[in-house]
mmCIF file of C-alpha atoms and ligand atoms in Angstrom:
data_model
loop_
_atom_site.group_PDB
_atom_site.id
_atom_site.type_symbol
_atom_site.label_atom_id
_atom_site.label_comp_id
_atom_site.label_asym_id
_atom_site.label_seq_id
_atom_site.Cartn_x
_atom_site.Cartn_y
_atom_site.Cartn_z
ATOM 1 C CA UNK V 1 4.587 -17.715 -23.859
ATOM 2 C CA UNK V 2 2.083 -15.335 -25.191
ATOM 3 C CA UNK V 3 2.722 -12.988 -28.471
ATOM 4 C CA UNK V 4 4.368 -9.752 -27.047
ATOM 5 C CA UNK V 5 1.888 -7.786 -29.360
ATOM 6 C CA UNK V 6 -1.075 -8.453 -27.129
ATOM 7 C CA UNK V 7 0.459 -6.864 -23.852
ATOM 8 C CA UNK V 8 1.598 -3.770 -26.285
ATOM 9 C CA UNK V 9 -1.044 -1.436 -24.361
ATOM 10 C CA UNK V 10 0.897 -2.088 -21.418
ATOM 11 C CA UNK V 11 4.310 -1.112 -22.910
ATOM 12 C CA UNK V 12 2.629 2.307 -23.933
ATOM 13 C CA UNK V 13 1.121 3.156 -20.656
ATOM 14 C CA UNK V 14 3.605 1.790 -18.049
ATOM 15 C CA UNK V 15 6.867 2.030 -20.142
ATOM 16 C CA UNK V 16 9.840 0.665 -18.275
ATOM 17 C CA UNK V 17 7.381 -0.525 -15.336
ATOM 18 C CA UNK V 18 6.406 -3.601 -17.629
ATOM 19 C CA UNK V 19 8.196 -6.178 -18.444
ATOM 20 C CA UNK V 20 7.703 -8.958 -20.417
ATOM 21 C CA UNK V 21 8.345 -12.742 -20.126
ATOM 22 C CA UNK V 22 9.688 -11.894 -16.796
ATOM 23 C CA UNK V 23 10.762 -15.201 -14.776
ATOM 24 C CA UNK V 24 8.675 -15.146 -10.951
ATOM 25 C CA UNK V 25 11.411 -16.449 -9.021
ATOM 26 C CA UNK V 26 12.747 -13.185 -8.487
ATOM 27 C CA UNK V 27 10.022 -12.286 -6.981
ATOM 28 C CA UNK V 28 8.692 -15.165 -4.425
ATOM 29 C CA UNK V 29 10.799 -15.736 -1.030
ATOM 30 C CA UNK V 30 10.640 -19.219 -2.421
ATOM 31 C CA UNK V 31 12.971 -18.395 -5.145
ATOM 32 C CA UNK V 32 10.383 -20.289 -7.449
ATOM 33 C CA UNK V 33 8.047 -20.067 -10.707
ATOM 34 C CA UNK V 34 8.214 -19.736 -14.265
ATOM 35 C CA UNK V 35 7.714 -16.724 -16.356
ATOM 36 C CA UNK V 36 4.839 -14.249 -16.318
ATOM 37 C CA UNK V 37 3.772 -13.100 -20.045
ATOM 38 C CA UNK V 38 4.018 -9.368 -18.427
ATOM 39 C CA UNK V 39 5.186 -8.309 -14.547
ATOM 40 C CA UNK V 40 4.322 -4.371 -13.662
ATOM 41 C CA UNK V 41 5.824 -3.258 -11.024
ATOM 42 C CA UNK V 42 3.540 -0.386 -9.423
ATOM 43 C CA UNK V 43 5.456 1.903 -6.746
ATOM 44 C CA UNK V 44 2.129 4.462 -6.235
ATOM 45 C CA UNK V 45 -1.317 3.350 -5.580
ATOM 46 C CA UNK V 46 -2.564 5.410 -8.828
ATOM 47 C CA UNK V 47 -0.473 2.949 -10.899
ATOM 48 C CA UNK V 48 -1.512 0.008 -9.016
ATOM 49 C CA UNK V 49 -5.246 0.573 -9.571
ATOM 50 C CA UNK V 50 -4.289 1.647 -13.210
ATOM 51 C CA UNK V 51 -2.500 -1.736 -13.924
ATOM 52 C CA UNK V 52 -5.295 -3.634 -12.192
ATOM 53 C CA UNK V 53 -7.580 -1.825 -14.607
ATOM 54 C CA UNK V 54 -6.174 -1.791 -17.869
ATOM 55 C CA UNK V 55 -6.314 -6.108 -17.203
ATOM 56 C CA UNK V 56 -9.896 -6.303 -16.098
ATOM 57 C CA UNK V 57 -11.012 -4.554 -19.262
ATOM 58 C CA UNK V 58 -8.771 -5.975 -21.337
ATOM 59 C CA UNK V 59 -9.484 -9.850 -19.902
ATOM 60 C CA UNK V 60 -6.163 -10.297 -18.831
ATOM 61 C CA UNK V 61 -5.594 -12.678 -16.379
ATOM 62 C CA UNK V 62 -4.098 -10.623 -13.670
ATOM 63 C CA UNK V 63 -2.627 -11.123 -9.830
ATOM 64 C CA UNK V 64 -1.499 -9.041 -7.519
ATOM 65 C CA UNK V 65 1.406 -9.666 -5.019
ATOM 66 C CA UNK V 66 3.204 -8.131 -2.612
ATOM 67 C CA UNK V 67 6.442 -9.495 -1.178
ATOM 68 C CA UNK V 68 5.959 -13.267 -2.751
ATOM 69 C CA UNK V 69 5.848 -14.529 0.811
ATOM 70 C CA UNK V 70 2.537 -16.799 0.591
ATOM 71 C CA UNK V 71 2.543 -17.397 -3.327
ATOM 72 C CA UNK V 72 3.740 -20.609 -5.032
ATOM 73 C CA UNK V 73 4.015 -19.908 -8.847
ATOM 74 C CA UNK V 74 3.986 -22.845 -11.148
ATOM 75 C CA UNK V 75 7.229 -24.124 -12.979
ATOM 76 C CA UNK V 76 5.646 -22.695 -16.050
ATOM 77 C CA UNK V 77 4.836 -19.473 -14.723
ATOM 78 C CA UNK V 78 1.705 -17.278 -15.409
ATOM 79 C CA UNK V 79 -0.196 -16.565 -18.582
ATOM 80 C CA UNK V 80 -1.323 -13.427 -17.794
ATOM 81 C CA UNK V 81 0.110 -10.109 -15.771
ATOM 82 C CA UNK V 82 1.230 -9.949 -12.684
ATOM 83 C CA UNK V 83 1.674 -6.650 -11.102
ATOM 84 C CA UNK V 84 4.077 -6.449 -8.210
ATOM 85 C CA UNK V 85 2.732 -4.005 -5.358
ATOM 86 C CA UNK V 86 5.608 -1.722 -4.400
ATOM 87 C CA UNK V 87 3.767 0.940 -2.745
ATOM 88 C CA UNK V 88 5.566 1.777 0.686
ATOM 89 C CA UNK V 89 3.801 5.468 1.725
ATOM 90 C CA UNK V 90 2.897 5.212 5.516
ATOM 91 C CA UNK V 91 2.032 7.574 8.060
ATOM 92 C CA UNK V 92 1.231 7.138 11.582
ATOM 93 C CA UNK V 93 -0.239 9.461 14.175
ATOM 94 C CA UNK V 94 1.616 8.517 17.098
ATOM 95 C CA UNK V 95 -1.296 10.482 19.560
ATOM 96 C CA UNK V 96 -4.100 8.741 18.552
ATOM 97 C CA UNK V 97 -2.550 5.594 17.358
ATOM 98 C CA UNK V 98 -4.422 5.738 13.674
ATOM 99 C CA UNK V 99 -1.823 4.413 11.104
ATOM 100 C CA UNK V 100 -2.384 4.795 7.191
ATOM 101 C CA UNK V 101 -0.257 1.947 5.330
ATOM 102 C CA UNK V 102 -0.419 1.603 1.875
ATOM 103 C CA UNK V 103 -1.125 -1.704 0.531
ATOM 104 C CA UNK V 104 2.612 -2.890 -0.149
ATOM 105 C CA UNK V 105 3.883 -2.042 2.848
ATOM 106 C CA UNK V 106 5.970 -4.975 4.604
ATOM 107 C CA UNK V 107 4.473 -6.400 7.682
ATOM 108 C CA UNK V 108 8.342 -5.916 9.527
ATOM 109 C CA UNK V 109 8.399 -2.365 8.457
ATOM 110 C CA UNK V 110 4.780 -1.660 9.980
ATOM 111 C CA UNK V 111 5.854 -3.560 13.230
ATOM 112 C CA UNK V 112 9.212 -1.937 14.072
ATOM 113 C CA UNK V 113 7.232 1.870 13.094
ATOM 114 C CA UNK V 114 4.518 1.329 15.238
ATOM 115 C CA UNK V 115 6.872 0.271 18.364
ATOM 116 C CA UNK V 116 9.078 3.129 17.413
ATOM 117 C CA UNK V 117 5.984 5.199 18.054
ATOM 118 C CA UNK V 118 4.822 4.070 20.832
ATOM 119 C CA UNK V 119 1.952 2.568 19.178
ATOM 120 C CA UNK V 120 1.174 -1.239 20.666
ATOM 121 C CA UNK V 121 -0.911 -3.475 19.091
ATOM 122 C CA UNK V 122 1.470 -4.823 15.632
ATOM 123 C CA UNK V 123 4.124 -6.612 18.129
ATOM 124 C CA UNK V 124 2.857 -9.808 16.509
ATOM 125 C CA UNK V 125 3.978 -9.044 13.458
ATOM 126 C CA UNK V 126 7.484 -8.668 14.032
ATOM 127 C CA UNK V 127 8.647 -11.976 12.044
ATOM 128 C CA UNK V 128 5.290 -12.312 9.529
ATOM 129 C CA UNK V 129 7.204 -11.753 5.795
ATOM 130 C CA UNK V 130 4.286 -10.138 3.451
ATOM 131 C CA UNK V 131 2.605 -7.222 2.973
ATOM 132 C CA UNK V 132 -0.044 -5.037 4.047
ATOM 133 C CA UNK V 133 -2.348 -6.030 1.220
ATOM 134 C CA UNK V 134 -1.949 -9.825 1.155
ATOM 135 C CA UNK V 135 -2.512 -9.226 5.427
ATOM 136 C CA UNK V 136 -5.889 -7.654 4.816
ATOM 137 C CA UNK V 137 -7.114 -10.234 2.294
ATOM 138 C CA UNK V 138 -5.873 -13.292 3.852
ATOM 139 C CA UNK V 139 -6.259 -11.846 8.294
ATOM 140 C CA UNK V 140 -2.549 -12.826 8.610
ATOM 141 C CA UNK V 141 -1.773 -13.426 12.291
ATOM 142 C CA UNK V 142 1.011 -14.726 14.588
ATOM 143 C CA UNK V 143 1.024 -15.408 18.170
ATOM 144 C CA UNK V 144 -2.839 -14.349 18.887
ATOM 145 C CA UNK V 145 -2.603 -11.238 16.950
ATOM 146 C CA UNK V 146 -4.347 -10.733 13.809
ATOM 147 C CA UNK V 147 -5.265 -8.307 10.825
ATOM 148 C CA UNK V 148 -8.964 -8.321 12.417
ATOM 149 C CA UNK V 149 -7.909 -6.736 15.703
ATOM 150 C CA UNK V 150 -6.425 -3.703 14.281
ATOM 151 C CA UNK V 151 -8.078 -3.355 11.354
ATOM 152 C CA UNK V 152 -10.299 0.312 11.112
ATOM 153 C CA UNK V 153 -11.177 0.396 7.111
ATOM 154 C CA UNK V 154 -8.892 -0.614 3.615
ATOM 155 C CA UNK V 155 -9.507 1.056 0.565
ATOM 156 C CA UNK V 156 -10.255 -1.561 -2.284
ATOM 157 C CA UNK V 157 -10.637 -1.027 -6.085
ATOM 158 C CA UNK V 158 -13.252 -3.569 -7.154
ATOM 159 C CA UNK V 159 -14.248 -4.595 -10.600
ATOM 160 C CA UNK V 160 -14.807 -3.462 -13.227
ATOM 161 C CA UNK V 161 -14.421 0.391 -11.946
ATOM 162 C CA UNK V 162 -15.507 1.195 -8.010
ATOM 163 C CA UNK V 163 -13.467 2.463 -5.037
ATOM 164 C CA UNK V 164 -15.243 1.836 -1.663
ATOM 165 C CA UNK V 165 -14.000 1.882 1.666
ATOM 166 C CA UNK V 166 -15.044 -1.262 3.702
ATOM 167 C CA UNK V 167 -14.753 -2.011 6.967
ATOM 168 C CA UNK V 168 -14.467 -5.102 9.234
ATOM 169 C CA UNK V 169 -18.766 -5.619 8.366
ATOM 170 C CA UNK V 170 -17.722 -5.987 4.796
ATOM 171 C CA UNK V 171 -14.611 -7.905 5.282
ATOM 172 C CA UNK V 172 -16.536 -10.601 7.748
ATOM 173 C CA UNK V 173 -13.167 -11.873 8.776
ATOM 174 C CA UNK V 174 -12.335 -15.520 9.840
ATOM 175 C CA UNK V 175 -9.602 -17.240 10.621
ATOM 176 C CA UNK V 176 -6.943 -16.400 7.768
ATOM 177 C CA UNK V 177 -10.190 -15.211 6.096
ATOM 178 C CA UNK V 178 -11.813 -12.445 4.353
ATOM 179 C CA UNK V 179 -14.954 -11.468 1.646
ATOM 180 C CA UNK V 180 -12.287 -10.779 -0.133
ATOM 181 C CA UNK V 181 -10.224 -13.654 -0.410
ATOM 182 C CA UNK V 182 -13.793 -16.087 -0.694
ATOM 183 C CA UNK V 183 -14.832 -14.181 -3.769
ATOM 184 C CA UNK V 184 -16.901 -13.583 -5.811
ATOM 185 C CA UNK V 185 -15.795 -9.929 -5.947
ATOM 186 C CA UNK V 186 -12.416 -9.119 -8.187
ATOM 187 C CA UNK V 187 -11.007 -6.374 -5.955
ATOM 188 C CA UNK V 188 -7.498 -4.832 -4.960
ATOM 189 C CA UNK V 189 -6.183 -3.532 -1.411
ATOM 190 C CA UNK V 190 -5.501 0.078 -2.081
ATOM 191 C CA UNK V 191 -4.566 0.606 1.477
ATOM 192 C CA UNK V 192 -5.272 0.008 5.407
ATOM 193 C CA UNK V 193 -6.453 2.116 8.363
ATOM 194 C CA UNK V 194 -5.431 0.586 11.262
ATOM 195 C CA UNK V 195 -5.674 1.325 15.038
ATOM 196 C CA UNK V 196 -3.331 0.721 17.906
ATOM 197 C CA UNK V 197 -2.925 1.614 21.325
ATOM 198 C CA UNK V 198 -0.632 4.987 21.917
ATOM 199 C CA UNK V 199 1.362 5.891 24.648
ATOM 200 C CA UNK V 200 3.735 2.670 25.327
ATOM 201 C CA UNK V 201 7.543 2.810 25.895
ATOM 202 C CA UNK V 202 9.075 1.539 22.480
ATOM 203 C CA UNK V 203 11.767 -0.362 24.301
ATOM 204 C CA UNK V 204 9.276 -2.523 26.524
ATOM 205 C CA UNK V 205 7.505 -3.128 22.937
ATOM 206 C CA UNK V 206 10.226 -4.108 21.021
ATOM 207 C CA UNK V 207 11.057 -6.401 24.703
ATOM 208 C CA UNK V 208 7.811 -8.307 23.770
ATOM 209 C CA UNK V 209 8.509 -8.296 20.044
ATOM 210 C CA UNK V 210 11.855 -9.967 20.337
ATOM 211 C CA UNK V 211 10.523 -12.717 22.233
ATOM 212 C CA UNK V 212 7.861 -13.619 20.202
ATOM 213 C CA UNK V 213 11.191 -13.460 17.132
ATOM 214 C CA UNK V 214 12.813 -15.969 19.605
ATOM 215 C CA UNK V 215 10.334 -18.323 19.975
ATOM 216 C CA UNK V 216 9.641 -18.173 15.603
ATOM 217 C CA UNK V 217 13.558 -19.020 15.574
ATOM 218 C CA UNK V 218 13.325 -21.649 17.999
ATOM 219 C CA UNK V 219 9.672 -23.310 16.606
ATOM 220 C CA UNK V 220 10.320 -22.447 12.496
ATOM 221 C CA UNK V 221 12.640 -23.246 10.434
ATOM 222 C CA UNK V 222 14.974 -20.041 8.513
ATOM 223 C CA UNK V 223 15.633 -20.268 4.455
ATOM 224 C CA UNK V 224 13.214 -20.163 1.767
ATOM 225 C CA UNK V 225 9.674 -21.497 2.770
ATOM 226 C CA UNK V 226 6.359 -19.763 1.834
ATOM 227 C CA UNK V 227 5.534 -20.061 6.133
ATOM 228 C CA UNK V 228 2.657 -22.080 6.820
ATOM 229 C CA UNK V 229 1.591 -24.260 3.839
ATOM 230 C CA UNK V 230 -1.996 -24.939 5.289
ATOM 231 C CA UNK V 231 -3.802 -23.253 7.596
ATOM 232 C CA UNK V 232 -4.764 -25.117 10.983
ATOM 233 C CA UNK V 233 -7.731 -27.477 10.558
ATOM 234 C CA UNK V 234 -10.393 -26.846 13.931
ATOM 235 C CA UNK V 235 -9.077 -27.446 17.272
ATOM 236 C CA UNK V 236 -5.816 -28.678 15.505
ATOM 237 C CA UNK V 237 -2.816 -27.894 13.857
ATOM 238 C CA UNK V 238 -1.412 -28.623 10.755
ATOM 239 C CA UNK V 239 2.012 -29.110 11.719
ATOM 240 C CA UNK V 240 1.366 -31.248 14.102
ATOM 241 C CA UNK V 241 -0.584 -33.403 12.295
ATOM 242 C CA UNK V 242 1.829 -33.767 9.539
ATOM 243 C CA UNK V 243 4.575 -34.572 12.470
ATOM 244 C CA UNK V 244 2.087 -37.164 13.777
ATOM 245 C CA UNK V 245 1.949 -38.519 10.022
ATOM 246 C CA UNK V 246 5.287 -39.188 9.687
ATOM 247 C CA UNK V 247 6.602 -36.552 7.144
ATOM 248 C CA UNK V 248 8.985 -34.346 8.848
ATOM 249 C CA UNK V 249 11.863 -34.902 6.676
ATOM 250 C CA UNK V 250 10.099 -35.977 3.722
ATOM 251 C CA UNK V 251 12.203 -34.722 0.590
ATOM 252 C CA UNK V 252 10.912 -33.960 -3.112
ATOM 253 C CA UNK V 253 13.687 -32.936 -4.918
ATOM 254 C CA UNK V 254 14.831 -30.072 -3.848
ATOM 255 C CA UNK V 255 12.308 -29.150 -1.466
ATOM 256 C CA UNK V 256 11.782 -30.904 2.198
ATOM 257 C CA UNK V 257 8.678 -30.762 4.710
ATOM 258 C CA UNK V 258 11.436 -29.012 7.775
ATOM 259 C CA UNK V 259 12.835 -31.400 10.510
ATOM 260 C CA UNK V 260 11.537 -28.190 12.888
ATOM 261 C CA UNK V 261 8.435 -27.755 11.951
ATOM 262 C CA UNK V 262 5.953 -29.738 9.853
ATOM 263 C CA UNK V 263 4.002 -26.828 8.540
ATOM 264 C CA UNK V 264 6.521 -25.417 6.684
ATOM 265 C CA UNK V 265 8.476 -26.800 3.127
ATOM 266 C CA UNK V 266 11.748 -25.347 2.406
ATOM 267 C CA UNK V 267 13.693 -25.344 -0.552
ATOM 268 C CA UNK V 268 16.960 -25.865 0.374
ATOM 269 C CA UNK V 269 18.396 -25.588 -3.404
ATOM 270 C CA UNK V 270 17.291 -26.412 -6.829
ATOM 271 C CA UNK V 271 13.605 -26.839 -5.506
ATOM 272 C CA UNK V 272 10.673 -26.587 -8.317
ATOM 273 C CA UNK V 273 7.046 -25.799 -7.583
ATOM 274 C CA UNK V 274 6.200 -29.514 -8.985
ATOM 275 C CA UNK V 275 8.311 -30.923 -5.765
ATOM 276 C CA UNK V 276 5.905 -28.859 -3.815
ATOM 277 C CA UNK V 277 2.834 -29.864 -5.124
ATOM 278 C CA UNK V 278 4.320 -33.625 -4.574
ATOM 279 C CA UNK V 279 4.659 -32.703 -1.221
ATOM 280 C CA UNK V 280 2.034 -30.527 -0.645
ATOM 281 C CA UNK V 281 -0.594 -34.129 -2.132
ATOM 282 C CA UNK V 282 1.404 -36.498 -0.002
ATOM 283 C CA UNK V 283 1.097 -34.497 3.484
ATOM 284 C CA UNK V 284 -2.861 -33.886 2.085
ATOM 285 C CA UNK V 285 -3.338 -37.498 1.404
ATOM 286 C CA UNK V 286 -1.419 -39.285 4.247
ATOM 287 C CA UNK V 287 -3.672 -36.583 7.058
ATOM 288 C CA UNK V 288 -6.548 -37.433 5.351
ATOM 289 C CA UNK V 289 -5.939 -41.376 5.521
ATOM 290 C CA UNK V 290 -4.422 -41.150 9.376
ATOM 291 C CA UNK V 291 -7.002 -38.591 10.652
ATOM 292 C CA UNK V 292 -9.585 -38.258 8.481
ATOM 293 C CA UNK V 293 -8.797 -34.251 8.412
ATOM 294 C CA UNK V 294 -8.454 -32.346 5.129
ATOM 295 C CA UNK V 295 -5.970 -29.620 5.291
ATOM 296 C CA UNK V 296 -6.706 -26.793 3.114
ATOM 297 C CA UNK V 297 -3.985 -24.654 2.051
ATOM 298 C CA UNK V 298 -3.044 -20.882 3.328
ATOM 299 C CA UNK V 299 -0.335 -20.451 0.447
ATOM 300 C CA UNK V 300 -2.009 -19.577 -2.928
ATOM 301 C CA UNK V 301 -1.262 -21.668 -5.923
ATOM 302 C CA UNK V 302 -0.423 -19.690 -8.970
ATOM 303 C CA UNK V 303 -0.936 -20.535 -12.610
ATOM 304 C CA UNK V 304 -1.740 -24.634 -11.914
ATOM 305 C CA UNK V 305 -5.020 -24.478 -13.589
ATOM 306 C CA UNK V 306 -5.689 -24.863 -17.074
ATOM 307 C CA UNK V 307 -7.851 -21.410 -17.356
ATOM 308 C CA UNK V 308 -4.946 -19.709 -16.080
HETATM 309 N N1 EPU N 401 3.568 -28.781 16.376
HETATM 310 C C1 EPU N 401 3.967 -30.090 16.289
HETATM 311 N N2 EPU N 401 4.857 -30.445 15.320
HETATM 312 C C2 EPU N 401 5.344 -29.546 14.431
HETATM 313 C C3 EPU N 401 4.925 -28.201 14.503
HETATM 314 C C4 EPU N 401 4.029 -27.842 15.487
HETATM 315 O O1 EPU N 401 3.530 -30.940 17.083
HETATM 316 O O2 EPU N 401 6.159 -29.931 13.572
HETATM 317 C C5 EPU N 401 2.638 -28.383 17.439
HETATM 318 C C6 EPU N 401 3.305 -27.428 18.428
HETATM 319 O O3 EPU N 401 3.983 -28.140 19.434
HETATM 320 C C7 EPU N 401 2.140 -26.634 18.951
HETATM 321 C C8 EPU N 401 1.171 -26.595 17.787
HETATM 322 O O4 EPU N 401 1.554 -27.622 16.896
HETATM 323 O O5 EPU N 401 1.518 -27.345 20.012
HETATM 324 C C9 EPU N 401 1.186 -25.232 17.069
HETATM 325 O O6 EPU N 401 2.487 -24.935 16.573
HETATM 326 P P1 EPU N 401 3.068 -23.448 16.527
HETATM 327 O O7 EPU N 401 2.994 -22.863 17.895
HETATM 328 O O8 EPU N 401 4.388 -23.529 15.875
HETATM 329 O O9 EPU N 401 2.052 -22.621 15.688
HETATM 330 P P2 EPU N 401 1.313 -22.931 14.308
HETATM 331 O O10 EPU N 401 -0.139 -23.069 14.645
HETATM 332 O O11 EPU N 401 1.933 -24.042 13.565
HETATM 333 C C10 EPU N 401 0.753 -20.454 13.745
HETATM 334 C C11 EPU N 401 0.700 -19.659 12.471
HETATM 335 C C12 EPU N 401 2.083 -19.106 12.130
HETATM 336 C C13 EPU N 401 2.603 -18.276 13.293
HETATM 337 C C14 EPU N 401 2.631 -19.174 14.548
HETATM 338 C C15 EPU N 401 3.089 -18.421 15.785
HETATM 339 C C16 EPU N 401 -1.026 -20.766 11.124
HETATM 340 C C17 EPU N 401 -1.307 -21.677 9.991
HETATM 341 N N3 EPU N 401 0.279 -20.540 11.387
HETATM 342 O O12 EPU N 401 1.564 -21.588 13.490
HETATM 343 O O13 EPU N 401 1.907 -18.235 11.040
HETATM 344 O O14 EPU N 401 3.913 -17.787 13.026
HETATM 345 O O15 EPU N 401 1.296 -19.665 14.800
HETATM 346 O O16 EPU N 401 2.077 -17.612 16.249
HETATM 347 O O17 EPU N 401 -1.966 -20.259 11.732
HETATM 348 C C18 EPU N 401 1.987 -18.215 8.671
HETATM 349 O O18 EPU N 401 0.772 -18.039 8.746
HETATM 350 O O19 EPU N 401 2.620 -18.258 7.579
HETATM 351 C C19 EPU N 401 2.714 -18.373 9.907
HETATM 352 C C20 EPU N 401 3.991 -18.640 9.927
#
């Protein structure tokens, strides 16, 4: 736990918007992690990029998240600020399909607007929990639908002081990929342009939609998980592979690689973020000894390493 003196800047400039010693759990879908030294919750891009700011030049360790959906925060929780993007302003022009999202808009929200106008092109998204920002970085995607194929520009605050406006040359997206997310660049979704196709009948879009939400509640298990743990290896998939390994049903504590699908670890009470890194090393280590495949993680791991 750090000295509450040397987050005092923060308590001057964001007031009741900081807090301090703030447990994470409250914030992941996983219901998980220990305290952050500071948490800022930022409801307007201007006090998002000011948050993001004040840490850069002050060396603060500092993350960004949206709605907790792909973040597993150690047991011990952060040492450092985390600032919780709460910015929800969208508007969509419904005759030329352009839709401006800020960064902490939910991925549900975008998806039932953009059917509600007509717009087609964001049905994917329908059952995807997370945020605009954390799409952009990471090209988030469900049922052949991604962040790449709708993506016109984002808005991103990069360190130690520029706002540029990049575009899918600059992003050079792969599969649950970005510049952004490889580095080396510190930088912070602002917001999204994105483009669909105008003109559809909302109730033949939310038609779609709800079947590809049937086939999530048929292939994916409900109650806390952070979705997929790793992202597919090539020409495979990770949950199949862990199937094929024997896991499904494997139980850390609290938390157990799902019966329905092996991708995804829920905690079905009590969990910690140590019985996911047990379970996250044994499904790593038994793939790797059965197929010779390493799976690389799509959730982020917060606060495990000793810089942090
Ligand atoms: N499979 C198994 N055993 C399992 C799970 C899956 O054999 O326990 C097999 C399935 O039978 C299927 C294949 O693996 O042949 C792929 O499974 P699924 O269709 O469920 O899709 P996925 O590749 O596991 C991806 C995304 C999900 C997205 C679904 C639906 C990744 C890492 N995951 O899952 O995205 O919802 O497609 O489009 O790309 C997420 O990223 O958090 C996420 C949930």
């Amino acid at each position: 736990m750090a000295d509450p003196s040397h987050y005092e800047p923060l308590r001057r400039r964001f007031g009741e918007a900081a807090r301090f010693n703030d447990p994470l759990a409250r914030y992941t879908v996983a219901r998980l992690g220990g305290p952050a030294d500071a948490v800022i919750e930022a409801s307007r891009p201007d006090v998002l990029a000011d948050a993001v700011l004040v840490c850069w030049q002050n060396a603060w360790p500092v993350r960004i998240i949206g709605s907790g959906a792909n973040v597993l925060f150690s047991d011990q929780g952060f040492r450092g600020v985390i600032v919780i993007n709460r910015t929800k302003k969208l508007h969509i022009d419904d005759q030329r399909g352009i839709v401006n999202a800020e960064s902490g808009v939910g991925l549900i929200t975008l998806a039932r607007d953009t059917m509600t106008h007509g717009l087609s092109g964001f049905e994917w998204a329908i059952g995807v929990p997370g945020t605009v920002g954390g799409a952009v970085v990471n090209n988030a995607g469900a049922h052949d639908g991604d962040m790449a194929g709708c993506l016109l520009s984002t808005d991103v605050l990069i360190e130690p002081d520029r706002r540029e406006e990049w575009g899918l040359p600059e992003l050079a997206y792969r599969y649950r990929e970005s510049a952004l997310k490889r580095g080396p660049l510190r930088a912070v979704v602002l917001s999204a342009e994105l483009h669909f196709s105008p003109g559809h009948e909302p109730g033949k879009l939310r038609t779609h939609a709800d079947e590809f939400a049937a086939n999530r509640r048929r292939t994916q298990p409900t109650g806390a998980s952070l979705g997929s743990m790793f992202k597919n290896p090539p020409n495979d998939f990770a949950g199949r592979l862990i199937e094929a390994s024997g896991l499904k049903g494997t139980r850390s504590g609290g938390v157990v690689i799902s019966t329905t699908h092996g991708n995804f670890f829920v905690n079905t009470g009590g969990g910690m973020a140590a019985d996911y890194r047990v379970l996250i090393d044994r499904a790593r280590e038994t793939v790797q000894a059965k197929f010779g495949i390493e799976l690389e993680l799509e959730v982020e791991l917060i606060g495990e390493t000793p810089e942090m």
